[in-house]
Short mmCIF file of C-alpha atoms and ligand atoms in Angstrom, two decimals:
data_model
loop_
_atom_site.label_atom_id
_atom_site.label_comp_id
_atom_site.label_asym_id
_atom_site.label_seq_id
_atom_site.Cartn_x
_atom_site.Cartn_y
_atom_site.Cartn_z
CA MET U 30 -152.52 40.41 8.91
CA GLY U 31 -151.38 43.97 8.32
CA THR U 32 -148.58 44.98 6.08
CA ILE U 33 -144.96 44.87 7.36
CA LEU U 34 -142.88 48.02 6.88
CA VAL U 35 -139.21 47.02 6.35
CA THR U 36 -136.96 50.03 6.85
CA GLY U 37 -133.48 49.45 5.33
CA GLY U 38 -134.90 46.72 3.23
CA ALA U 39 -132.40 47.50 0.45
CA GLY U 40 -129.56 46.74 2.73
CA TYR U 41 -127.78 43.51 3.53
CA ILE U 42 -129.81 42.06 6.33
CA GLY U 43 -133.06 43.89 5.73
CA SER U 44 -133.25 42.53 2.08
CA HIS U 45 -132.79 38.92 3.31
CA VAL U 46 -135.52 39.31 5.89
CA ALA U 47 -137.81 41.03 3.25
CA ARG U 48 -137.16 38.13 0.93
CA GLN U 49 -137.99 35.48 3.50
CA LEU U 50 -141.20 37.42 4.53
CA ALA U 51 -142.37 37.64 0.87
CA GLU U 52 -141.56 33.98 0.29
CA ARG U 53 -144.01 32.99 3.03
CA GLY U 54 -146.69 35.31 1.70
CA GLU U 55 -146.44 38.36 3.95
CA ARG U 56 -147.31 41.73 2.60
CA ILE U 57 -144.33 44.11 2.78
CA VAL U 58 -143.39 47.69 1.92
CA THR U 59 -139.67 48.67 1.94
CA LEU U 60 -138.52 52.14 3.00
CA ASP U 61 -134.97 52.90 2.20
CA ASN U 62 -133.01 56.09 1.39
CA LEU U 63 -130.45 54.09 -0.73
CA SER U 64 -127.66 55.84 1.08
CA THR U 65 -125.90 52.49 1.42
CA GLY U 66 -128.66 50.08 0.13
CA PHE U 67 -129.25 48.96 -3.39
CA ARG U 68 -132.63 49.17 -5.29
CA SER U 69 -131.80 45.79 -6.88
CA ALA U 70 -131.88 44.11 -3.50
CA VAL U 71 -135.60 44.88 -3.06
CA LEU U 72 -137.04 41.75 -4.76
CA HIS U 73 -140.61 41.88 -3.47
CA GLY U 74 -143.38 44.25 -2.48
CA ASP U 75 -143.64 48.11 -2.81
CA PHE U 76 -140.66 50.37 -2.51
CA VAL U 77 -140.56 53.90 -1.16
CA GLN U 78 -137.35 55.86 -1.31
CA GLY U 79 -136.96 58.00 1.77
CA ASP U 80 -135.74 58.52 5.28
CA THR U 81 -137.02 57.02 8.52
CA GLY U 82 -136.56 60.57 10.00
CA ASP U 83 -139.16 62.06 7.57
CA ALA U 84 -142.21 61.98 9.84
CA ALA U 85 -144.61 63.05 7.08
CA LEU U 86 -143.35 60.32 4.68
CA VAL U 87 -143.37 57.70 7.38
CA ALA U 88 -146.91 58.53 8.56
CA ARG U 89 -148.13 58.36 4.90
CA VAL U 90 -146.52 55.02 4.22
CA LEU U 91 -147.91 53.50 7.46
CA ALA U 92 -151.41 54.74 6.75
CA GLU U 93 -151.47 54.00 2.99
CA HIS U 94 -150.19 50.48 3.38
CA GLY U 95 -152.05 49.55 6.48
CA VAL U 96 -148.91 48.67 8.44
CA ASP U 97 -149.28 46.84 11.65
CA THR U 98 -145.67 45.73 12.06
CA VAL U 99 -142.40 47.55 11.56
CA MET U 100 -139.10 45.89 11.06
CA HIS U 101 -136.43 48.53 11.48
CA PHE U 102 -133.04 47.81 9.80
CA ALA U 103 -132.19 51.29 8.49
CA ALA U 104 -128.99 52.39 10.20
CA HIS U 105 -125.35 53.34 9.86
CA ILE U 106 -123.09 50.47 10.98
CA VAL U 107 -119.47 51.39 10.68
CA VAL U 108 -117.97 51.46 14.15
CA PRO U 109 -114.80 53.51 13.49
CA GLU U 110 -116.94 56.01 11.65
CA SER U 111 -119.27 56.34 14.64
CA VAL U 112 -116.15 57.24 16.70
CA THR U 113 -115.14 60.09 14.39
CA ASN U 114 -118.61 61.25 13.50
CA PRO U 115 -120.90 60.29 16.45
CA LEU U 116 -123.65 62.79 15.63
CA LYS U 117 -124.17 61.08 12.26
CA TYR U 118 -124.95 57.88 14.25
CA TYR U 119 -127.12 59.52 16.85
CA ARG U 120 -129.15 61.16 14.12
CA ASN U 121 -129.72 58.24 11.92
CA ASN U 122 -129.66 55.42 14.44
CA THR U 123 -131.31 57.20 17.43
CA ALA U 124 -133.14 60.36 16.49
CA ASN U 125 -134.62 58.75 13.39
CA THR U 126 -135.73 55.73 15.34
CA ARG U 127 -137.44 58.18 17.74
CA THR U 128 -139.39 59.58 14.82
CA LEU U 129 -140.18 56.26 13.43
CA LEU U 130 -141.44 55.12 16.82
CA GLU U 131 -143.55 58.18 17.23
CA CYS U 132 -145.24 57.68 13.89
CA SER U 133 -145.58 53.94 14.70
CA VAL U 134 -147.49 54.62 17.95
CA ALA U 135 -149.58 57.31 16.30
CA ALA U 136 -150.55 54.83 13.43
CA GLY U 137 -151.40 52.14 15.93
CA VAL U 138 -148.49 49.73 14.85
CA ARG U 139 -148.63 46.76 17.16
CA HIS U 140 -145.29 44.97 16.64
CA PHE U 141 -141.82 46.41 16.28
CA VAL U 142 -138.81 44.24 15.47
CA PHE U 143 -135.56 46.13 15.98
CA SER U 144 -132.07 45.51 14.65
CA SER U 145 -129.78 45.75 17.61
CA THR U 146 -126.22 44.66 18.02
CA ALA U 147 -123.80 42.74 20.14
CA ALA U 148 -121.92 46.07 20.27
CA VAL U 149 -124.20 47.02 23.18
CA TYR U 150 -122.15 44.68 25.40
CA GLY U 151 -118.84 46.48 24.89
CA ILE U 152 -116.23 44.11 26.43
CA PRO U 153 -118.20 41.53 28.44
CA ALA U 154 -116.37 39.67 31.14
CA GLY U 155 -115.19 36.37 29.92
CA GLY U 156 -116.07 37.23 26.32
CA ALA U 157 -119.45 35.65 26.40
CA ALA U 158 -122.62 37.82 26.63
CA SER U 159 -126.09 36.78 27.61
CA GLU U 160 -129.10 39.10 27.50
CA ASP U 161 -128.63 39.68 31.26
CA THR U 162 -125.01 40.81 30.81
CA PRO U 163 -124.81 44.50 31.61
CA ALA U 164 -124.85 46.54 28.39
CA LEU U 165 -121.93 48.94 28.35
CA PRO U 166 -121.00 49.98 24.79
CA ILE U 167 -117.44 51.15 24.03
CA ASN U 168 -118.41 53.15 20.86
CA PRO U 169 -121.13 55.53 19.66
CA TYR U 170 -122.52 52.97 17.36
CA GLY U 171 -123.24 50.69 20.23
CA TRP U 172 -124.65 53.50 22.25
CA SER U 173 -126.82 54.71 19.36
CA LYS U 174 -128.51 51.26 19.20
CA LEU U 175 -128.69 50.88 23.00
CA MET U 176 -130.46 54.23 23.26
CA SER U 177 -133.06 52.99 20.74
CA GLU U 178 -133.51 49.79 22.75
CA ARG U 179 -134.22 52.01 25.77
CA MET U 180 -136.74 54.06 23.80
CA LEU U 181 -138.51 50.88 22.72
CA ALA U 182 -138.73 49.64 26.34
CA ASP U 183 -140.19 52.89 27.50
CA VAL U 184 -142.69 53.15 24.61
CA ALA U 185 -143.77 49.63 25.04
CA ALA U 186 -144.47 50.36 28.81
CA ALA U 187 -146.56 53.31 27.88
CA SER U 188 -148.47 51.99 24.78
CA PRO U 189 -149.86 48.82 23.26
CA LEU U 190 -146.77 48.45 21.07
CA ARG U 191 -144.76 45.36 21.69
CA TYR U 192 -141.23 44.70 20.36
CA ALA U 193 -138.45 42.23 19.88
CA ALA U 194 -134.93 43.70 19.97
CA LEU U 195 -132.54 41.37 18.27
CA ARG U 196 -128.78 41.74 19.10
CA TYR U 197 -126.84 40.53 16.12
CA PHE U 198 -123.36 39.02 16.48
CA ASN U 199 -121.23 38.67 13.35
CA VAL U 200 -123.33 38.32 10.33
CA ALA U 201 -122.08 36.77 7.07
CA GLY U 202 -123.10 34.73 4.08
CA ALA U 203 -125.68 35.38 1.48
CA ASP U 204 -129.03 34.21 0.06
CA PRO U 205 -128.62 30.66 -1.20
CA GLY U 206 -130.57 31.54 -4.34
CA GLY U 207 -127.73 33.96 -5.30
CA ARG U 208 -129.99 37.00 -5.65
CA ILE U 209 -128.85 39.14 -2.81
CA GLY U 210 -125.89 39.53 -0.50
CA GLN U 211 -123.53 41.97 1.16
CA SER U 212 -122.91 44.45 -1.62
CA THR U 213 -121.15 47.36 0.13
CA PRO U 214 -117.78 47.81 -1.78
CA GLU U 215 -116.16 49.40 1.23
CA ALA U 216 -117.27 46.72 3.68
CA THR U 217 -114.90 46.19 6.66
CA HIS U 218 -116.20 42.85 7.86
CA LEU U 219 -113.69 39.95 7.91
CA ILE U 220 -115.41 37.33 5.81
CA LYS U 221 -116.51 39.87 3.25
CA VAL U 222 -112.96 41.33 3.19
CA ALA U 223 -111.41 37.90 2.78
CA CYS U 224 -113.79 37.09 -0.10
CA GLN U 225 -112.94 40.37 -1.83
CA HIS U 226 -109.23 39.40 -1.55
CA LEU U 227 -110.09 36.04 -3.25
CA THR U 228 -111.89 37.77 -6.15
CA GLY U 229 -109.04 40.24 -6.65
CA ARG U 230 -110.71 43.33 -5.22
CA ARG U 231 -108.06 43.51 -2.57
CA ASP U 232 -104.45 42.39 -2.73
CA ARG U 233 -104.30 41.06 0.84
CA VAL U 234 -106.15 40.57 4.15
CA GLU U 235 -104.90 42.21 7.28
CA ILE U 236 -105.27 40.60 10.65
CA PHE U 237 -105.89 43.39 13.16
CA GLY U 238 -103.98 42.33 16.20
CA THR U 239 -102.24 39.03 16.97
CA ASP U 240 -101.40 39.69 20.62
CA TYR U 241 -104.84 39.20 22.24
CA GLU U 242 -105.27 36.94 25.24
CA THR U 243 -107.03 34.38 23.07
CA PRO U 244 -105.73 30.87 22.07
CA ASP U 245 -104.06 32.03 18.87
CA GLY U 246 -103.75 35.78 19.75
CA THR U 247 -106.45 36.95 17.33
CA CYS U 248 -109.96 38.05 18.21
CA VAL U 249 -112.79 35.49 18.45
CA ARG U 250 -116.33 36.20 17.19
CA ASP U 251 -119.65 34.43 16.84
CA TYR U 252 -120.34 34.35 13.08
CA ILE U 253 -123.93 33.74 12.08
CA HIS U 254 -125.38 33.05 8.62
CA VAL U 255 -127.62 35.83 7.31
CA GLU U 256 -130.21 33.14 6.30
CA ASP U 257 -130.51 32.05 10.01
CA LEU U 258 -130.54 35.64 11.21
CA ALA U 259 -133.36 36.44 8.78
CA ALA U 260 -135.24 33.36 9.93
CA ALA U 261 -135.02 34.67 13.57
CA HIS U 262 -136.87 37.76 12.44
CA LEU U 263 -139.78 35.73 11.17
CA CYS U 264 -139.79 33.79 14.35
CA ALA U 265 -139.85 37.05 16.32
CA LEU U 266 -142.81 38.24 14.26
CA ASP U 267 -144.75 35.03 15.02
CA TYR U 268 -143.91 35.36 18.69
CA LEU U 269 -145.16 38.91 18.82
CA ARG U 270 -148.28 38.08 16.85
CA SER U 271 -149.14 35.32 19.29
CA GLY U 272 -149.39 37.95 21.98
CA GLU U 273 -146.06 37.26 23.81
CA PRO U 274 -144.41 40.05 25.72
CA SER U 275 -141.65 42.31 24.43
CA THR U 276 -138.21 40.68 24.51
CA THR U 277 -134.48 41.28 23.85
CA LEU U 278 -132.56 38.41 22.35
CA ASN U 279 -129.03 37.59 21.19
CA CYS U 280 -128.70 36.40 17.62
CA GLY U 281 -125.62 34.13 17.55
CA TYR U 282 -124.75 30.43 17.62
CA GLY U 283 -122.89 30.55 20.95
CA ARG U 284 -119.57 29.33 19.47
CA GLY U 285 -116.54 31.41 18.52
CA PHE U 286 -113.93 31.35 15.71
CA SER U 287 -110.70 33.32 15.79
CA VAL U 288 -109.70 35.55 12.92
CA ARG U 289 -106.99 32.97 12.05
CA GLU U 290 -109.58 30.21 12.07
CA VAL U 291 -111.88 32.11 9.76
CA LEU U 292 -109.02 32.88 7.34
CA ASP U 293 -107.97 29.20 7.36
CA GLN U 294 -111.56 28.31 6.41
CA VAL U 295 -111.59 30.77 3.60
CA ALA U 296 -108.27 29.55 2.27
CA ARG U 297 -109.64 25.93 2.49
CA VAL U 298 -112.87 26.73 0.77
CA ALA U 299 -110.93 28.62 -2.01
CA GLY U 300 -108.42 25.92 -2.32
CA ARG U 301 -105.48 28.38 -2.24
CA PRO U 302 -103.61 30.41 0.31
CA LEU U 303 -104.39 33.97 1.13
CA THR U 304 -101.94 36.83 1.28
CA ILE U 305 -102.16 37.79 5.01
CA VAL U 306 -100.56 40.65 6.67
CA GLU U 307 -100.40 40.90 10.49
CA SER U 308 -101.20 44.50 11.54
CA PRO U 309 -101.70 46.29 14.85
CA ARG U 310 -104.89 46.02 16.88
CA ARG U 311 -107.90 47.94 15.46
CA ALA U 312 -109.34 50.45 17.99
CA GLY U 313 -112.43 49.23 19.81
CA ASP U 314 -112.20 45.50 19.24
CA PRO U 315 -113.13 43.28 22.21
CA PRO U 316 -110.82 40.20 22.32
CA ARG U 317 -113.76 37.79 22.48
CA LEU U 318 -117.47 38.34 21.74
CA VAL U 319 -119.60 35.29 21.63
CA ALA U 320 -123.35 34.96 22.39
CA SER U 321 -124.94 33.08 25.09
CA ALA U 322 -127.57 31.83 22.67
CA GLU U 323 -130.07 29.74 24.56
CA ARG U 324 -132.82 32.27 25.04
CA ILE U 325 -133.72 32.79 21.46
CA ARG U 326 -134.13 29.18 20.90
CA GLU U 327 -136.29 28.82 23.99
CA ARG U 328 -138.46 31.85 23.48
CA LEU U 329 -138.82 31.85 19.70
CA GLY U 330 -138.32 28.12 18.88
CA TRP U 331 -135.63 29.39 16.41
CA GLN U 332 -133.66 26.51 14.95
CA PRO U 333 -130.53 27.59 12.99
CA ARG U 334 -129.69 25.55 9.92
CA HIS U 335 -126.54 27.07 8.53
CA GLN U 336 -124.05 26.93 11.40
CA ASP U 337 -121.29 25.32 9.38
CA ILE U 338 -118.55 27.98 9.08
CA ALA U 339 -117.28 26.57 5.77
CA GLY U 340 -120.86 26.80 4.43
CA ILE U 341 -121.10 30.45 5.56
CA VAL U 342 -117.72 31.23 3.74
CA ARG U 343 -118.87 29.34 0.61
CA SER U 344 -122.04 31.30 0.50
CA ALA U 345 -120.24 34.66 1.01
CA LEU U 346 -117.63 33.73 -1.70
CA ALA U 347 -120.34 32.78 -4.17
CA TRP U 348 -121.97 36.17 -3.73
CA GLU U 349 -118.68 37.98 -4.14
CA GLN U 350 -117.98 36.12 -7.39
CA ARG U 351 -121.40 37.04 -8.53
CA LEU U 352 -120.79 40.79 -7.71
CA LEU U 353 -117.66 40.51 -9.90
CA ARG U 354 -119.73 39.51 -12.99
CA GLN U 355 -122.66 41.84 -12.09
CA PRO U 356 -121.95 44.80 -9.70
CA ALA U 357 -124.85 45.69 -7.39
CA ALA U 358 -127.09 48.71 -8.52
N1 UDP C 16 -110.69 41.82 11.22
C1 UDP C 16 -109.47 41.62 10.73
N2 UDP C 16 -109.26 42.02 9.41
C2 UDP C 16 -110.18 42.59 8.63
C3 UDP C 16 -111.47 42.71 9.27
C4 UDP C 16 -111.71 42.42 10.55
O1 UDP C 16 -108.45 41.13 11.32
O2 UDP C 16 -109.91 42.98 7.47
C5 UDP C 16 -111.00 41.41 12.57
C6 UDP C 16 -111.50 42.45 13.55
O3 UDP C 16 -110.41 43.21 14.11
C7 UDP C 16 -112.31 41.63 14.57
C8 UDP C 16 -112.82 40.51 13.67
O4 UDP C 16 -112.02 40.40 12.60
O5 UDP C 16 -111.43 41.09 15.52
C9 UDP C 16 -114.26 40.70 13.30
O6 UDP C 16 -114.35 42.01 12.81
P1 UDP C 16 -115.55 42.51 11.83
O7 UDP C 16 -115.19 43.89 11.32
O8 UDP C 16 -115.82 41.52 10.82
O9 UDP C 16 -116.77 42.48 12.82
P2 UDP C 16 -117.07 43.13 14.29
O10 UDP C 16 -116.74 42.19 15.26
O11 UDP C 16 -116.18 44.34 14.36
O12 UDP C 16 -118.48 43.55 14.32
#
């Protein structure tokens, strides 16, 4: 087997996938510019600091390490920022992916696993999205990823490269071994924010919108444990290695929790109430976004093991407490 290039391997999801790959004996090299990632999150393999848009560097890394598989996580991910600074997103998430793909094809890379997002669906009718639901993003972040999916499909049609595009729903939780987790101090994601509140980094949690047409008026999402998400990448790799065709798959559990339900879980896990403030809706939030999650199980044989929402919260909280003692570097 060739080496696996993990771009963005110093980031939240990339570092969990890299860890699982190394734990099962894969050879990996991480490429990360450390703009939002942390060197300390790279636990295994070689590390190269640099940009996926640096064609000369990427070509050298692919050649020197004998890379036959690319797992591409490096990206900007803050939806509101993508609205105010779209070109930042189209450069890093789309143009740099184009460069990475060009270098990959030139180097004979055979497999490409791509971090995509449920944001490609925009506001799906009924709030559930299957892979056949039309993709119609409602923000530049979603478009920047969908354009990369399109490039992948076109490149795969014109070259031997095959890919798996994985559309992530709401990722949370951390490494059960306590070594890595979501370390971004300015994170905006609900479970992370609630855990930061519990450890004293924030004095309250805001609920963005309580007047949605959902059972309790708050938005509903499909929260997936990062360990299960990472495992899906290893399944995707095995799938591609066994010669199966390119595929696009949702990564979620197929069940939703409202913001209030999540915050109730957080309070229960912590054993104390949270300070909650009800605020206006946040721009660009679909009321309900839940995966139709059958296809990934059928195609990849993926079997999630961490669906319990309380367990997801416990794991995120444990990491937040660890960050308090030892900030990420
Ligand atoms: N949310 C919230 N308060 C927060 C962060 C998020 O009420 O501090 C809500 C947000 O409006 C959305 C849901 O929680 O309805 C999930 O948001 P998150 O940013 O975690 O993920 P997204 O679904 O935007 O990818």
